């Protein structure tokens, strides 16, 4: 009975991650996961990582380094979690919560919106500066509302999920 529940949980909670990749890519990730899961228990743990490093010629990996790697996962690393982590890395974006938190710096009242002119100025003058063309492209893709505000929560959702939320 337990295997049915595990499969049902895999199918219902994570089907989105499987749609990110083509079937051939999923198969390649599955092969990589199988190689890394050295004890064949269906999960990658510190011992599996240590063995993987050893197979690659790096035998002196310290425990703290392995623990930090394991901490990057939001849950025990089964194949679905493994695939999700790769999906996030390959998409080149941070998790949605991380991006939203970055925008919250400009929204101290927590309204979920930022004045478009203000955020444009900040993006052009701070840290990794946007060019005027990059700002223009952003506002073409995510136009401000009639009051001139950018709905950054929706923007973050689209960045991480690829389509707008249904309201």
C-alpha positions as semicolon CSV with decimal commas, in nm:
position;residue;x (nm);y (nm);z (nm)
1;X;0,000;0,000;0,000
2;X;0,280;0,246;0,083
3;X;0,425;0,255;-0,269
4;X;0,088;0,365;-0,409
5;X;0,070;0,656;-0,166
6;X;0,425;0,761;-0,247
7;X;0,353;0,754;-0,619
8;X;0,029;0,947;-0,575
9;X;0,209;1,212;-0,373
10;X;0,479;1,237;-0,640
11;X;0,226;1,279;-0,919
12;X;-0,010;1,524;-0,749
13;X;0,232;1,759;-0,581
14;X;0,506;1,792;-0,835
15;X;0,371;1,752;-1,185
16;X;0,476;2,110;-1,266
17;X;0,846;2,031;-1,224
18;X;0,817;1,750;-1,478
19;X;0,668;1,990;-1,734
20;X;0,977;2,210;-1,722
21;X;1,192;1,949;-1,893
22;X;1,163;1,729;-2,199
23;X;1,132;1,356;-2,140
24;X;1,490;1,295;-2,256
25;X;1,620;1,552;-2,006
26;X;1,422;1,392;-1,724
27;X;1,577;1,057;-1,813
28;X;1,927;1,209;-1,800
29;X;1,854;1,361;-1,458
30;X;1,718;1,025;-1,342
31;X;2,041;0,855;-1,449
32;X;2,247;1,118;-1,265
33;X;2,029;1,081;-0,956
34;X;2,070;0,702;-0,965
35;X;2,449;0,736;-0,986
36;X;2,453;0,977;-0,692
37;X;2,214;0,769;-0,479
38;X;2,489;0,524;-0,398
39;X;2,303;0,333;-0,126
40;X;1,994;0,304;-0,351
41;X;1,746;0,418;-0,085
42;X;1,575;0,676;-0,311
43;X;1,730;0,977;-0,136
44;X;2,059;1,162;-0,166
45;X;2,225;1,222;0,171
46;X;2,570;1,327;0,297
47;X;2,716;0,978;0,250
48;X;2,588;0,966;-0,108
49;X;2,744;1,307;-0,178
50;X;3,072;1,200;-0,020
51;X;3,076;0,890;-0,242
52;X;2,995;1,095;-0,550
53;X;3,282;1,333;-0,476
54;X;3,515;1,037;-0,419
55;X;3,414;0,888;-0,754
56;X;3,506;1,221;-0,912
57;X;3,848;1,217;-0,744
58;X;3,783;1,453;-0,454
59;X;3,828;1,245;-0,140
60;X;3,878;1,511;0,128
61;X;3,533;1,675;0,138
62;X;3,460;1,800;0,488
63;X;3,133;1,727;0,666
64;X;3,040;2,095;0,699
65;X;3,058;2,139;0,321
66;X;2,832;1,837;0,269
67;X;2,587;1,963;0,531
68;X;2,568;2,301;0,357
69;X;2,484;2,126;0,030
70;X;2,210;1,921;0,195
71;X;2,068;2,238;0,360
72;X;2,008;2,389;0,016
73;X;1,722;2,144;-0,025
74;X;1,379;2,231;0,114
75;X;1,313;1,862;0,191
76;X;1,489;1,524;0,184
77;X;1,638;1,491;-0,163
78;X;1,434;1,237;-0,355
79;X;1,420;1,249;-0,734
80;X;1,141;1,509;-0,746
81;X;1,325;1,745;-0,511
82;X;1,647;1,683;-0,707
83;X;1,469;1,773;-1,033
84;X;1,309;2,081;-0,877
85;X;1,645;2,207;-0,753
86;X;1,797;2,165;-1,098
87;X;1,497;2,336;-1,254
88;X;1,550;2,639;-1,034
89;X;1,922;2,650;-1,110
90;X;1,876;2,602;-1,484
91;X;1,602;2,861;-1,511
92;X;1,854;3,108;-1,378
93;X;1,622;3,252;-1,120
94;X;1,599;3,248;-0,746
95;X;1,295;3,103;-0,573
96;X;0,992;3,333;-0,589
97;X;1,011;3,419;-0,218
98;X;1,370;3,542;-0,256
99;X;1,280;3,773;-0,543
100;X;0,970;3,906;-0,363
101;X;1,182;3,978;-0,056
102;X;1,425;4,178;-0,270
103;X;1,137;4,396;-0,396
104;X;0,998;4,436;-0,042
105;X;1,297;4,657;0,036
106;X;1,129;4,916;-0,186
107;X;0,785;4,852;-0,034
108;X;0,815;4,915;0,341
109;X;0,436;4,925;0,383
110;X;0,400;4,579;0,224
111;X;0,138;4,679;-0,034
112;X;0,275;4,454;-0,309
113;X;0,324;4,750;-0,541
114;X;0,603;4,999;-0,606
115;X;0,593;5,332;-0,784
116;X;0,717;5,256;-1,137
117;X;0,926;5,573;-1,166
118;X;1,092;5,506;-0,831
119;X;1,181;5,145;-0,911
120;X;1,305;5,248;-1,255
121;X;1,535;5,506;-1,094
122;X;1,661;5,249;-0,841
123;X;1,724;4,987;-1,109
124;X;1,922;5,233;-1,320
125;X;2,135;5,374;-1,036
126;X;2,200;5,094;-0,784
127;X;2,415;4,776;-0,780
128;X;2,396;4,585;-1,113
129;X;2,245;4,876;-1,300
130;X;1,975;4,829;-1,561
131;X;2,009;5,017;-1,887
132;X;1,720;5,241;-1,994
133;X;1,642;4,977;-2,260
134;X;1,619;4,701;-1,996
135;X;1,380;4,911;-1,789
136;X;1,173;4,983;-2,097
137;X;1,154;4,610;-2,175
138;X;1,046;4,531;-1,821
139;X;0,766;4,788;-1,830
140;X;0,655;4,669;-2,173
141;X;0,624;4,316;-2,034
142;X;0,477;4,433;-1,700
143;X;0,311;4,770;-1,751
144;X;0,238;4,979;-1,444
145;X;-0,127;5,019;-1,340
146;X;-0,320;5,343;-1,406
147;X;-0,177;5,493;-1,087
148;X;0,179;5,428;-1,212
149;X;0,253;5,136;-0,979
150;X;0,427;4,809;-1,058
151;X;0,266;4,493;-0,915
152;X;0,595;4,331;-0,815
153;X;0,435;4,022;-0,662
154;X;0,282;3,931;-0,999
155;X;0,612;4,015;-1,170
156;X;0,796;3,776;-0,935
157;X;0,540;3,504;-0,999
158;X;0,586;3,537;-1,375
159;X;0,966;3,536;-1,343
160;X;0,960;3,210;-1,149
161;X;0,657;3,034;-1,302
162;X;0,644;3,172;-1,656
163;X;0,283;3,291;-1,668
164;X;0,052;3,533;-1,492
165;X;-0,155;3,427;-1,193
166;X;-0,525;3,379;-1,239
167;X;-0,699;3,639;-1,023
